[in-house]
Coordinates of C-alpha atoms in Angstrom, one line a residue:
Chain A
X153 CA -41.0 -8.5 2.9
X154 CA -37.7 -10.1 1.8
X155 CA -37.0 -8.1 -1.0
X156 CA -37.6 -5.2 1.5
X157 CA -35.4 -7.4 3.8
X158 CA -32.6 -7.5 1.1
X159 CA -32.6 -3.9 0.4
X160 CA -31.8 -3.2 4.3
X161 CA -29.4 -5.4 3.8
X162 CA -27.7 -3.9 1.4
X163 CA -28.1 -0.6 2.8
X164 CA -26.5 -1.7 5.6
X165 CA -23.4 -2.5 3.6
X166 CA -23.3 0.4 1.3
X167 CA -23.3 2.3 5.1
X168 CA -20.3 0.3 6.1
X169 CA -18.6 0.5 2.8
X170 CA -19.6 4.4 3.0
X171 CA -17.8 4.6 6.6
X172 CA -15.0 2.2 5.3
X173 CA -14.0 4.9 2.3
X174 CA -14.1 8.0 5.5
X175 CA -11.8 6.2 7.5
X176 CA -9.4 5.3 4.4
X177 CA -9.6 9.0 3.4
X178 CA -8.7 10.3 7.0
X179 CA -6.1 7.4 7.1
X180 CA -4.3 9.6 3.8
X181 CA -5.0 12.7 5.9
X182 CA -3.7 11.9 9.1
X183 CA -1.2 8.6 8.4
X184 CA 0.6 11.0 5.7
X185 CA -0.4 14.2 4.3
X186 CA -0.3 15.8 7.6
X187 CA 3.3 13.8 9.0
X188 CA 4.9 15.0 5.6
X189 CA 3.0 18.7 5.6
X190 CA 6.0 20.6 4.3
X191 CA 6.5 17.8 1.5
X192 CA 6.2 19.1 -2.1
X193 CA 3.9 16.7 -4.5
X194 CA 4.3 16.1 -8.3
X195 CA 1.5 14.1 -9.6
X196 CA 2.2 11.8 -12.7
X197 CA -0.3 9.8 -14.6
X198 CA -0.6 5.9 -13.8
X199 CA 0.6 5.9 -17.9
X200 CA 3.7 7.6 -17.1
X201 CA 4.9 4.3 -14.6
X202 CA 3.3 1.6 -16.8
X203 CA 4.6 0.0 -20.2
X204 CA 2.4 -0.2 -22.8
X205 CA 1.7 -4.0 -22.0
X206 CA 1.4 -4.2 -18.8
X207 CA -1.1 -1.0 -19.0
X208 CA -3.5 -3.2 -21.4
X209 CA -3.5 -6.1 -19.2
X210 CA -4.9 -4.2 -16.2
X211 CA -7.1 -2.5 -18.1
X212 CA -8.0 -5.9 -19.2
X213 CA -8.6 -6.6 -16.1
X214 CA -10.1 -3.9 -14.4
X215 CA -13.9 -3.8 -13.9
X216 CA -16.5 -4.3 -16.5
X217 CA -16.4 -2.0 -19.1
X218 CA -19.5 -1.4 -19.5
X219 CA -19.6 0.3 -16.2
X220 CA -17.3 2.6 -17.2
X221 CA -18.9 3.8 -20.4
X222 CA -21.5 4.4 -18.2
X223 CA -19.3 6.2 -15.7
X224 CA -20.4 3.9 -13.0
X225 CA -17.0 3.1 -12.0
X226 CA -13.7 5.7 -12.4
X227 CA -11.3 4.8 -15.2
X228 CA -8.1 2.4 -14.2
X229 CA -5.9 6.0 -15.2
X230 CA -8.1 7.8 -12.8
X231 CA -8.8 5.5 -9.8
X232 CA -5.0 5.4 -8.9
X233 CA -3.5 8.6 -8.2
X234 CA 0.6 8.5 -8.4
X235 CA 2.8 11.5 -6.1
X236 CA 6.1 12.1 -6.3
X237 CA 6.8 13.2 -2.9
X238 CA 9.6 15.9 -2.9
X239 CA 11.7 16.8 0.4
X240 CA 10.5 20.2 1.9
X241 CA 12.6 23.0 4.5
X242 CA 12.1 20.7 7.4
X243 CA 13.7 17.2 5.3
X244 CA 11.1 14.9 7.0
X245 CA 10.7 12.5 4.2
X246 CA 8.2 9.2 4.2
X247 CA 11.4 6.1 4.6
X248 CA 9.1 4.2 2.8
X249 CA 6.9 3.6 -0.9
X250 CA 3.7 4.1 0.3
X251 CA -0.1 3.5 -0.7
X252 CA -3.7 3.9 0.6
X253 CA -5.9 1.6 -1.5
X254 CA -9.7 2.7 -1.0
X255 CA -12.0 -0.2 -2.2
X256 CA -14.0 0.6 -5.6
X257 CA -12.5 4.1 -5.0
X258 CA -9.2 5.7 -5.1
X259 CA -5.6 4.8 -4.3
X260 CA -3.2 7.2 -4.0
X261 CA 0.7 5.5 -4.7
X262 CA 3.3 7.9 -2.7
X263 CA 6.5 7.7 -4.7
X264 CA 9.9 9.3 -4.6
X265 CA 11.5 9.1 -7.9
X266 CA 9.6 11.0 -11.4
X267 CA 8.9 8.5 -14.1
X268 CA 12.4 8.3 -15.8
X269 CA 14.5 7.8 -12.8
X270 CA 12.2 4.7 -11.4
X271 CA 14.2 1.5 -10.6
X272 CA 12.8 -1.8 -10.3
X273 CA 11.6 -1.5 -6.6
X274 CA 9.2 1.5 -7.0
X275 CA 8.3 -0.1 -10.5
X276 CA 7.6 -3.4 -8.5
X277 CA 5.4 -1.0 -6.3
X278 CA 3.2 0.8 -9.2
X279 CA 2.4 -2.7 -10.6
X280 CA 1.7 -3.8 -7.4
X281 CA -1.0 -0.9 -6.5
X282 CA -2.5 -1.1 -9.8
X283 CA -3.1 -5.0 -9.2
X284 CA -5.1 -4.2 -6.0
X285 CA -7.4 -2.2 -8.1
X286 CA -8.4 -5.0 -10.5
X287 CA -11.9 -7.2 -10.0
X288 CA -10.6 -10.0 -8.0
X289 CA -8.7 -7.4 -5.3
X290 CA -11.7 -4.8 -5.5
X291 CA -14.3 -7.9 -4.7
X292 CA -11.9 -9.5 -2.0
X293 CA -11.5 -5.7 -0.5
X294 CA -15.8 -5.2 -0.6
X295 CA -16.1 -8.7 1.1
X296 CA -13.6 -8.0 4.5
X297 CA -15.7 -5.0 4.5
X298 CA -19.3 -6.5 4.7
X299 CA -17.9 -10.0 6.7
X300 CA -21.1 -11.1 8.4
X301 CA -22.6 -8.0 8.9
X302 CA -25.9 -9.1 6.6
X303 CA -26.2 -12.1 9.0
X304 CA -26.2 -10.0 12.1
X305 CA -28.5 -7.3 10.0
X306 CA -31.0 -10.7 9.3
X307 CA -31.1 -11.4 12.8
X308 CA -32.3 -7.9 13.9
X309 CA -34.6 -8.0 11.1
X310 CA -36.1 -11.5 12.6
X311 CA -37.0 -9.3 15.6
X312 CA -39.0 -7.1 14.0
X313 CA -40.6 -8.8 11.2
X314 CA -40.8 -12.6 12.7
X315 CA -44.5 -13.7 14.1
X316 CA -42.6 -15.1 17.8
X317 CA -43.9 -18.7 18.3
X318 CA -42.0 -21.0 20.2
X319 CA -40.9 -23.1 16.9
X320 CA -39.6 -19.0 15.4
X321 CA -37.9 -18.6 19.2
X322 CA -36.3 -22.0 18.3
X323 CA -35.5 -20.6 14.7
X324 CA -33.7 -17.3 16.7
X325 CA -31.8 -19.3 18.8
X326 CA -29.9 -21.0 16.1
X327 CA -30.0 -18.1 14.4
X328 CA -27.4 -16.8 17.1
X329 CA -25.5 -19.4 17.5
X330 CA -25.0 -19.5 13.5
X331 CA -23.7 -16.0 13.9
X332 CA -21.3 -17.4 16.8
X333 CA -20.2 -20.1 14.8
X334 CA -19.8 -18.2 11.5
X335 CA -18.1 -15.3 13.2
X336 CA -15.2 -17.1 13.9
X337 CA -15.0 -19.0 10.7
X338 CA -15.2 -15.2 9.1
X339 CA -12.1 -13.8 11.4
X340 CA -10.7 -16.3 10.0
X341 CA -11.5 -15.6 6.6
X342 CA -10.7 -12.4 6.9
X343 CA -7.2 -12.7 8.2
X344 CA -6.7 -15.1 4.9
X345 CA -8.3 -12.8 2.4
X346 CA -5.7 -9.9 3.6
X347 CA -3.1 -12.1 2.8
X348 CA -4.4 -13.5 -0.7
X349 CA -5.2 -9.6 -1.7
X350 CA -1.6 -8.8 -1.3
X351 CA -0.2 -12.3 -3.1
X352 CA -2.5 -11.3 -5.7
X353 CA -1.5 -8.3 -6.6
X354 CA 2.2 -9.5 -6.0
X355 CA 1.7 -11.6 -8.6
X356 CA 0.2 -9.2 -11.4
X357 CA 3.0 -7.0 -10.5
X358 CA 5.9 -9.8 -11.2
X359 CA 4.1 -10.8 -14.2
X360 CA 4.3 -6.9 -15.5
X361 CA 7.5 -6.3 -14.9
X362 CA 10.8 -7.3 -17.0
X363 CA 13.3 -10.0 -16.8
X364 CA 15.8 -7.7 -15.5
X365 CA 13.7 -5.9 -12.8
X366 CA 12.6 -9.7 -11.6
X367 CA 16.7 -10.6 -11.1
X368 CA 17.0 -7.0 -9.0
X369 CA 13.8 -7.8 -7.0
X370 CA 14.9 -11.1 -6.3
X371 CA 18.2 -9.7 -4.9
X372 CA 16.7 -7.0 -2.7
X373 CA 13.9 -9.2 -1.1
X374 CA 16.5 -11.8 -0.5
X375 CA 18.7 -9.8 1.0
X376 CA 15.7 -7.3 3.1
X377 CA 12.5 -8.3 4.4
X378 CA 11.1 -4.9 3.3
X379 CA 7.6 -5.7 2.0
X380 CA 5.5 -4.8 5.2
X381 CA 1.6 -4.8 5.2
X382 CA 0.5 -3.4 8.6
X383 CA -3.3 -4.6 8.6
X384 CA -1.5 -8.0 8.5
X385 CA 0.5 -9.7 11.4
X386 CA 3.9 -10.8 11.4
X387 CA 3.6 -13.9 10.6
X388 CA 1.5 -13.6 7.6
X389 CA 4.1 -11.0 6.3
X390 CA 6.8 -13.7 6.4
X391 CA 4.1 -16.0 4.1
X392 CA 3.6 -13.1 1.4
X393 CA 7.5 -12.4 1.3
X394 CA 8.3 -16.5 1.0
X395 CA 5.5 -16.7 -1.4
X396 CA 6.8 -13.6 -3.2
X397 CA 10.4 -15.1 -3.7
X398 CA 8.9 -18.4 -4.9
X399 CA 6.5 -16.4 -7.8
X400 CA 9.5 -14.7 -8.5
X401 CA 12.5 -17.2 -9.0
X402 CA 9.4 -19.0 -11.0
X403 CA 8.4 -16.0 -13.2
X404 CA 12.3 -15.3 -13.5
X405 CA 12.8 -18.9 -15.1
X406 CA 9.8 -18.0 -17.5
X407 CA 7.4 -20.0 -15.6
X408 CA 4.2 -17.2 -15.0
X409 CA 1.7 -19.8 -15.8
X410 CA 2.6 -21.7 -12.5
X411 CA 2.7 -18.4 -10.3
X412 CA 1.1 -19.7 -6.8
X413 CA -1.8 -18.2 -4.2
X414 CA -2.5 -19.3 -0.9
X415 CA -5.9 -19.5 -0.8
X416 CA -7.4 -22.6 0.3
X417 CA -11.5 -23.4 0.2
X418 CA -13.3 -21.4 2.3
X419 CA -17.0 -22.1 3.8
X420 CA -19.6 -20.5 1.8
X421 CA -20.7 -18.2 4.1
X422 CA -22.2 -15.9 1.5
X423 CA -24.5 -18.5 0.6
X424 CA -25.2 -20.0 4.2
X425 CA -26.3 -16.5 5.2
X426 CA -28.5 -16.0 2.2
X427 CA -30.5 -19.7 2.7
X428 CA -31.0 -18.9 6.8
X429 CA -32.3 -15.2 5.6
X430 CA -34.8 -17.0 3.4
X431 CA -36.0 -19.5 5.8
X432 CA -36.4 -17.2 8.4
X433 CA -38.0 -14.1 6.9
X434 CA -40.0 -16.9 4.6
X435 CA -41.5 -18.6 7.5
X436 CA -42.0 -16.7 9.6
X437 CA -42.9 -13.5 8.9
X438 CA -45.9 -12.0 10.3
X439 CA -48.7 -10.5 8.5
X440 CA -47.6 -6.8 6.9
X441 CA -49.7 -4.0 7.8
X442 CA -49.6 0.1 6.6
X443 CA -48.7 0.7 10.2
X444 CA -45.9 -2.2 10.2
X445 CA -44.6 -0.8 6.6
X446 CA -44.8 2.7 8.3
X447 CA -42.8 1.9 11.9
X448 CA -40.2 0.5 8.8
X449 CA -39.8 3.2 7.1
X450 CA -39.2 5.6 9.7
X451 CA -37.4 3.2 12.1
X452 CA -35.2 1.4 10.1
X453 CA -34.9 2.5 6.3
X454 CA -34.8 6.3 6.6
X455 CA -32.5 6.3 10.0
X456 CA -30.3 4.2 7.7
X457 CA -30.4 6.3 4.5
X458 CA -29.6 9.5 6.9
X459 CA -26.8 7.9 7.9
X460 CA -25.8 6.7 4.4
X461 CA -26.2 10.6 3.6
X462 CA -24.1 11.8 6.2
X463 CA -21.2 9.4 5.6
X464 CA -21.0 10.5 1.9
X465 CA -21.4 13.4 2.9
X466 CA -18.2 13.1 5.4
X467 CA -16.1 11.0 2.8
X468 CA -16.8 14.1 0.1
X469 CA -15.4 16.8 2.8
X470 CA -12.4 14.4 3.5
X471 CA -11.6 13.4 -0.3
X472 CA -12.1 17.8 -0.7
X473 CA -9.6 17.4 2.4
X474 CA -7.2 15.6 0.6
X475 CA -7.3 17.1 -2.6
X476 CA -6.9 20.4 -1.1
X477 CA -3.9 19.9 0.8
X478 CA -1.9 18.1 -1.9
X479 CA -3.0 21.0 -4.7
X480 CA -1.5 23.6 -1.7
X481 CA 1.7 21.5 -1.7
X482 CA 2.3 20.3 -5.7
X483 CA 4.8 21.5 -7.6
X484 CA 3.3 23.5 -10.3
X485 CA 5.8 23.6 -12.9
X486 CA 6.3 19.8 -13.0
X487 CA 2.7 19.3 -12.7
X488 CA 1.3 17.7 -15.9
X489 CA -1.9 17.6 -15.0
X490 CA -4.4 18.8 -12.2
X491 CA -5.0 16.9 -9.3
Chain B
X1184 CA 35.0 17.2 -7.3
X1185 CA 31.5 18.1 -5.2
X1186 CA 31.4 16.2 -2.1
X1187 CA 27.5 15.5 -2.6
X1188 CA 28.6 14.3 -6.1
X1189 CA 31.2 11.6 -4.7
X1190 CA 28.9 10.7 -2.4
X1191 CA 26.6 10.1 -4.6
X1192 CA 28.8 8.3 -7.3
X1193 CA 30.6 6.7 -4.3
X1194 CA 27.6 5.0 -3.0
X1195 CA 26.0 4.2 -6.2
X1196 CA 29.6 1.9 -6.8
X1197 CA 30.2 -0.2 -3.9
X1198 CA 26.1 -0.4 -2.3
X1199 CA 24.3 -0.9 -5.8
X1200 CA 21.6 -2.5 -4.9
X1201 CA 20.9 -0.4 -1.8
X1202 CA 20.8 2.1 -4.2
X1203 CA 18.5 0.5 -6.3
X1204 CA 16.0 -0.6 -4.1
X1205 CA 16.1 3.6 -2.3
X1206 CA 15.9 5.1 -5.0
X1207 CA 18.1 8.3 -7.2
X1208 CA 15.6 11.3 -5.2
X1209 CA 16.3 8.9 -1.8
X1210 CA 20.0 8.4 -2.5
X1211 CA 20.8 12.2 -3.6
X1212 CA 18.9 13.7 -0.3
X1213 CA 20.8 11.3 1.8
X1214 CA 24.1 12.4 0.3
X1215 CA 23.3 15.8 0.9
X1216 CA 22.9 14.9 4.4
X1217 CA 19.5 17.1 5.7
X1218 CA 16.7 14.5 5.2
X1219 CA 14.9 12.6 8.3
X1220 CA 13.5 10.4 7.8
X1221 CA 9.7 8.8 9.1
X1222 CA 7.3 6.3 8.7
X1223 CA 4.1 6.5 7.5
X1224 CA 0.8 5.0 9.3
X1225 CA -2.1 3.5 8.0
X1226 CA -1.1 2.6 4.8
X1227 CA 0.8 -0.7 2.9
X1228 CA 4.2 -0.2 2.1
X1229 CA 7.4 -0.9 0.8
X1230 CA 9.8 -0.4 4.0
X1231 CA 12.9 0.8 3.3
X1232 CA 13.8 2.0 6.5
X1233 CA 16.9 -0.5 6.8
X1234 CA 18.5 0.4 3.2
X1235 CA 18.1 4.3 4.0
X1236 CA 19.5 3.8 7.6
X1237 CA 22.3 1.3 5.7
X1238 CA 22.8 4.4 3.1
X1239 CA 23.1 6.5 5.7
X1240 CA 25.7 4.9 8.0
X1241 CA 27.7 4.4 4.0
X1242 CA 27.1 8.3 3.3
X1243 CA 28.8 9.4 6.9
X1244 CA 31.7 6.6 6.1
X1245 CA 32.2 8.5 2.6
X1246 CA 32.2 11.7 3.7
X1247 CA 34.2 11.8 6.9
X1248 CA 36.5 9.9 4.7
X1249 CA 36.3 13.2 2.2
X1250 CA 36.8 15.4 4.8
X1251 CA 40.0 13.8 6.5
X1252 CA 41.9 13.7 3.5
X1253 CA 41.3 17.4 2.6
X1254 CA 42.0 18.3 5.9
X1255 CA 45.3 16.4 5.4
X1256 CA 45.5 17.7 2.5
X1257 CA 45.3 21.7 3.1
X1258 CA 47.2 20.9 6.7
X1259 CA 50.3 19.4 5.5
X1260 CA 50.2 20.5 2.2
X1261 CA 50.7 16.7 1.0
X1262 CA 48.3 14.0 -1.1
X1263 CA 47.0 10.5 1.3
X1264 CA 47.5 7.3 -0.3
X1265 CA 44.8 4.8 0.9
X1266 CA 46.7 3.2 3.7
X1267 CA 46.9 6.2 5.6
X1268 CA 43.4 7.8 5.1
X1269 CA 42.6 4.4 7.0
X1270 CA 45.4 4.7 9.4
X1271 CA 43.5 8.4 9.8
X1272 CA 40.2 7.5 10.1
X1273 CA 40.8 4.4 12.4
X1274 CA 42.6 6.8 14.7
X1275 CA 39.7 9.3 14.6
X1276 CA 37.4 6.0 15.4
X1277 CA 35.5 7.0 12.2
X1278 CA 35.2 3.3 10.5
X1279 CA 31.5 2.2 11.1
X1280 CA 32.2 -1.5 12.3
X1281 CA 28.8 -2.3 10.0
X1282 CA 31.3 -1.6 7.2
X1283 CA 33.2 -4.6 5.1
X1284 CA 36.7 -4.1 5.7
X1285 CA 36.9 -4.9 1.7
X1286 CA 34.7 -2.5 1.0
X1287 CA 36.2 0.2 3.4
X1288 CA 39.4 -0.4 1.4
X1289 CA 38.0 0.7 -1.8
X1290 CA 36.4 3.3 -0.8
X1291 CA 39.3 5.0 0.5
X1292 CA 41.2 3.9 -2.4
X1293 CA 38.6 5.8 -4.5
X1294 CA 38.6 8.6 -2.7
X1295 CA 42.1 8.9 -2.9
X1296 CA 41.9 9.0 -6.6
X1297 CA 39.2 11.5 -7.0
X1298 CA 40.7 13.9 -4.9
X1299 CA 44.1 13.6 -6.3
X1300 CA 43.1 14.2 -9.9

C-alpha cells in the first residue's frame, strides 16, 4: 500500500509538471509568438553564443550524462533554443531580451542581434538562460512546481486507505493542520527559491563571461535597473540586481570563488512530508482487498493517468504550436539549421 | 552622408553604452525610425525599455538636427556652424530637455562637420 501510495504520488506530480510544461508552452504562444506575428526568426545554435569554455562548463554541469546517452534527457545544444527576432512590415519589435524557461524541457532565448554582432548584454543573457538549464536550476524549477502537493495528495489518500478510529481521526487532524502550517512555510519557500534560481544563474553567467564584458555590465546595471523577473515582486528584483552588482564588482576583481547566493536554510519539508506519509499510511491502513485494489484503480490511478495522457497530449499540440508558427516565420536563407 | 548612417554612427559616439546594452539590430531599426516597440508577457527578461526609449528621444535630437541644417542649407544656399544649428533648433523648440547641454553641443558640432565635408 505505500509503494502504491508513492506511485500516486508521483503521478500526481508528473500531472502537475505535465500541466506546468502546457501553460509554459502557451505562455511562448500567447506572451510572444502571437504579439510579434509579423516578426521574422533566425535560429542559431546555443554553440554559435557560447565560447568554447564556457560551453564545457555547462555541459559540465548539465544533467547526468548518462541520461543523455540514454536519451532520457535532451542535449544542453538542444534543450535551449536561441531566435534572432527580426523586425517585420508592421515594426512591432519585443523592447526587451526575452526567454521562456520550461523545466526539464525547452527554453527558447529571443534575441535581436546574430552571433557576430552580440555585445555584452545579450551575451550576459545567453549565459544566463543556459545557467537556468543546469541541475541545480532544473531541481529548484521541479520543486516550486510540486511545493506540498504530495502532502495534500497523502492526506486524500489517508481518506481512502486509513482504517478511521478515533486515534487515525486524531492522526487526520494533525495531518491538516501540518498542511496549514507547512503551507505557509512553502509560500515562503517558494518566493525564495524564485529568487535563488535567478542569482544562480546570474552567477554562472558572470563567471562565463570576459573581463571586459563584466566592466560593460557593471556600467549598464549601474546606471539601469533593467534586469526584470516578472514571476518575482519588486522587491525581490531590487535583491537579484544588488546581488548581481556585488557578484559582479567581485568576479571583476578576479574573485569568482567568493561569488554570493541568498539562500538561507530552509525546513525540510521534503523529508517532514515523507516521515507523516509513512506513519500514516503505515499505521493505519486498513486491510487490502481485490475490491479495495479495484475502487483504486479505477478511481484514482487510471482517472489520473487519463489526465496525465491528455496533458501530454495538450503540451505535444502546443510545442507542434510553437514550432509551427516560428518555421512559418524563419528566415530561410540565414537558417542554419531546422527548427 | 545617409541620414540613417549618421544616425547610427552619431548615436554609437556620444550614448555608447546605451548602444551597447540595445543592441547593433535595436540601434539600426531605431535610426531608421519605423520600429514600435512592446513588451513581452510571461516570460523573464532583460528590459530595455528605458535605453530604447533613451535611444529614441537621442535618434529624434540627431535627426531633426540633420534635417535643419539641410534645410538651411538648400534655403540660403550657405553652410551652419554649430552655434547656429542650436540657435535654430532652440527656436524651433527641438532640443529634448532630457539632453546634456554638453552633449547637445557635440552633436551639433558633428553634424556640422559631416555635412560640410
Amino acid at each position: 500500500m505505500l509503494l502504491l501510495g508513492f506511485l500516486s504520488s508521483w503521478l500526481l506530480i508528473t500531472i502537475l509538471a505535465s500541466f506546468d510544461v502546457c501553460y509554459r508552452r502557451s505562455l511562448v504562444i500567447k506572451g510572444f509568438l502571437e504579439k510579434y506575428k509579423d516578426c521574422k526568426y533566425i535560429k542559431y545554435s546555443l554553440k554559435d553564443y557560447l565560447d568554447e569554455k564556457a560551453l564545457f562548463k555547462a555541459e559540465s554541469l548539465h544533467f547526468d550524462k548518462f541520461f543523455k546517452d540514454i536519451k532520457l534527457l535532451q542535449s544542453l545544444e538542444d534543450s535551449i533554443k536561441v531566435f534572432v527576432v527580426k523586425k517585420g512590415s508592421s515594426g512591432i519589435c519585443p523592447s526587451q531580451f526575452t526567454t521562456y524557461s520550461i523545466p526539464g524541457m525547452e527554453s527558447y532565448v529571443f534575441l535581436r542581434d546574430e552571433p557576430d554582432k552580440i555585445r555584452s548584454i545579450g551575451k550576459f543573457w545567453v549565459y544566463h538562460e543556459v545557467g537556468h538549464t543546469l541541475v541545480l536550476s532544473a531541481g529548484v524549477k521541479l520543486r516550486l512546481i510540486n511545493g506540498n502537493k504530495s502532502l495534500l495528495f497523502s492526506l486524500f489518500w489517508g481518506v481512502w486507505i486509513v482504517d478511521w478510529t478515533p486515534q487515525s481521526i486524531l492522526i487526520l487532524i494533525s495531518l491538516i493542520l501540518t498542511i496549514v502550517t507547512l503551507g505557509e512555510e512553502w509560500n515562503r519557500r517558494r518566493e525564495k527559491l524564485r529568487l535563488d534560481d535567478e542569482v544562480w544563474a546570474d552567477n554562472f553567467a558572470i563567471e562565463s563571461v570576459s573581463q571586459e564584458d563584466r566592466a560593460n555590465l557593471l556600467r549598464y546595471f549601474s546606471k539601469y535597473p533593467i534586469l526584470q523577473d516578472s514571476s518575482m515582486s519588486n522587491e525581490q528584483n531590487i535583491i537579484r540586481s544588488n546581488k548581481m552588482k556585488e557578484n559582479l564588482k567581485l568576479a571583476y576583481e578576479g574573485k569568482t570563488e567568493q561569488l554570493d547566493f541568498v539562500s538561507e536554510i530552509y525546513a525540510p519539508l521534503g523529508i517532514i512530508t515523507t516521515v507523516i506519509l509513512i506513519f500514516t499510511i503505515g499505521t493505519f491502513t486498513r486491510e487490502v482487498t481485490s475490491n479495495f485494489l479495484f475502487k483504486l484503480f479505477f478511481l484514482i490511478n487510471l482517472p489520473m493517468l487519463l489526465v496525465l495522457f491528455i496533458s501530454i497530449f495538450i503540451g505535444t499540440i502546443l510545442l507542434r504550436g510553437i514550432e509551427e508558427t516560428i518555421n512559418g516565420q524563419s528566415i530561410k536563407d540565414e537558417e542554419p539549421d531546422s527548427f | 552622408m545617409d541620414k540613417t548612417n549618421l544616425v547610427v554612427e552619431l548615436l554609437e559616439k556620444y550614448w555608447a553604452d546605451e548602444c551597447d546594452a540595445a543592441g547593433s539590430t535595436n540601434v539600426h531599426d531605431i535610426a531608421q525610425g519605423d520600429v514600435i516597440y512592446e513588451p513581452a508577457e510571461g516570460g523573464s527578461y532583460i528590459e530595455l525599455a528605458v535605453i530604447l526609449a533613451c535611444l529614441a528621444t537621442a535618434s529624434t535630437f540627431v535627426k531633426n538636427a540633420y534635417d535643419i541644417y539641410l534645410k538651411w542649407k538648400e534655403e540660403k544656399n550657405k553652410k551652419l556652424n554649430p552655434s547656429e544649428l542650436k540657435a535654430e533648433m532652440t527656436k524651433e523648440s527641438l532640443e529634448p530637455e532630457e539632453i546634456s547641454e554638453e552633449v547637445k553641443d557635440e552633436v551639433y558640432k558633428s553634424i556640422c562637420e559631416k555635412l560640410d565635408q
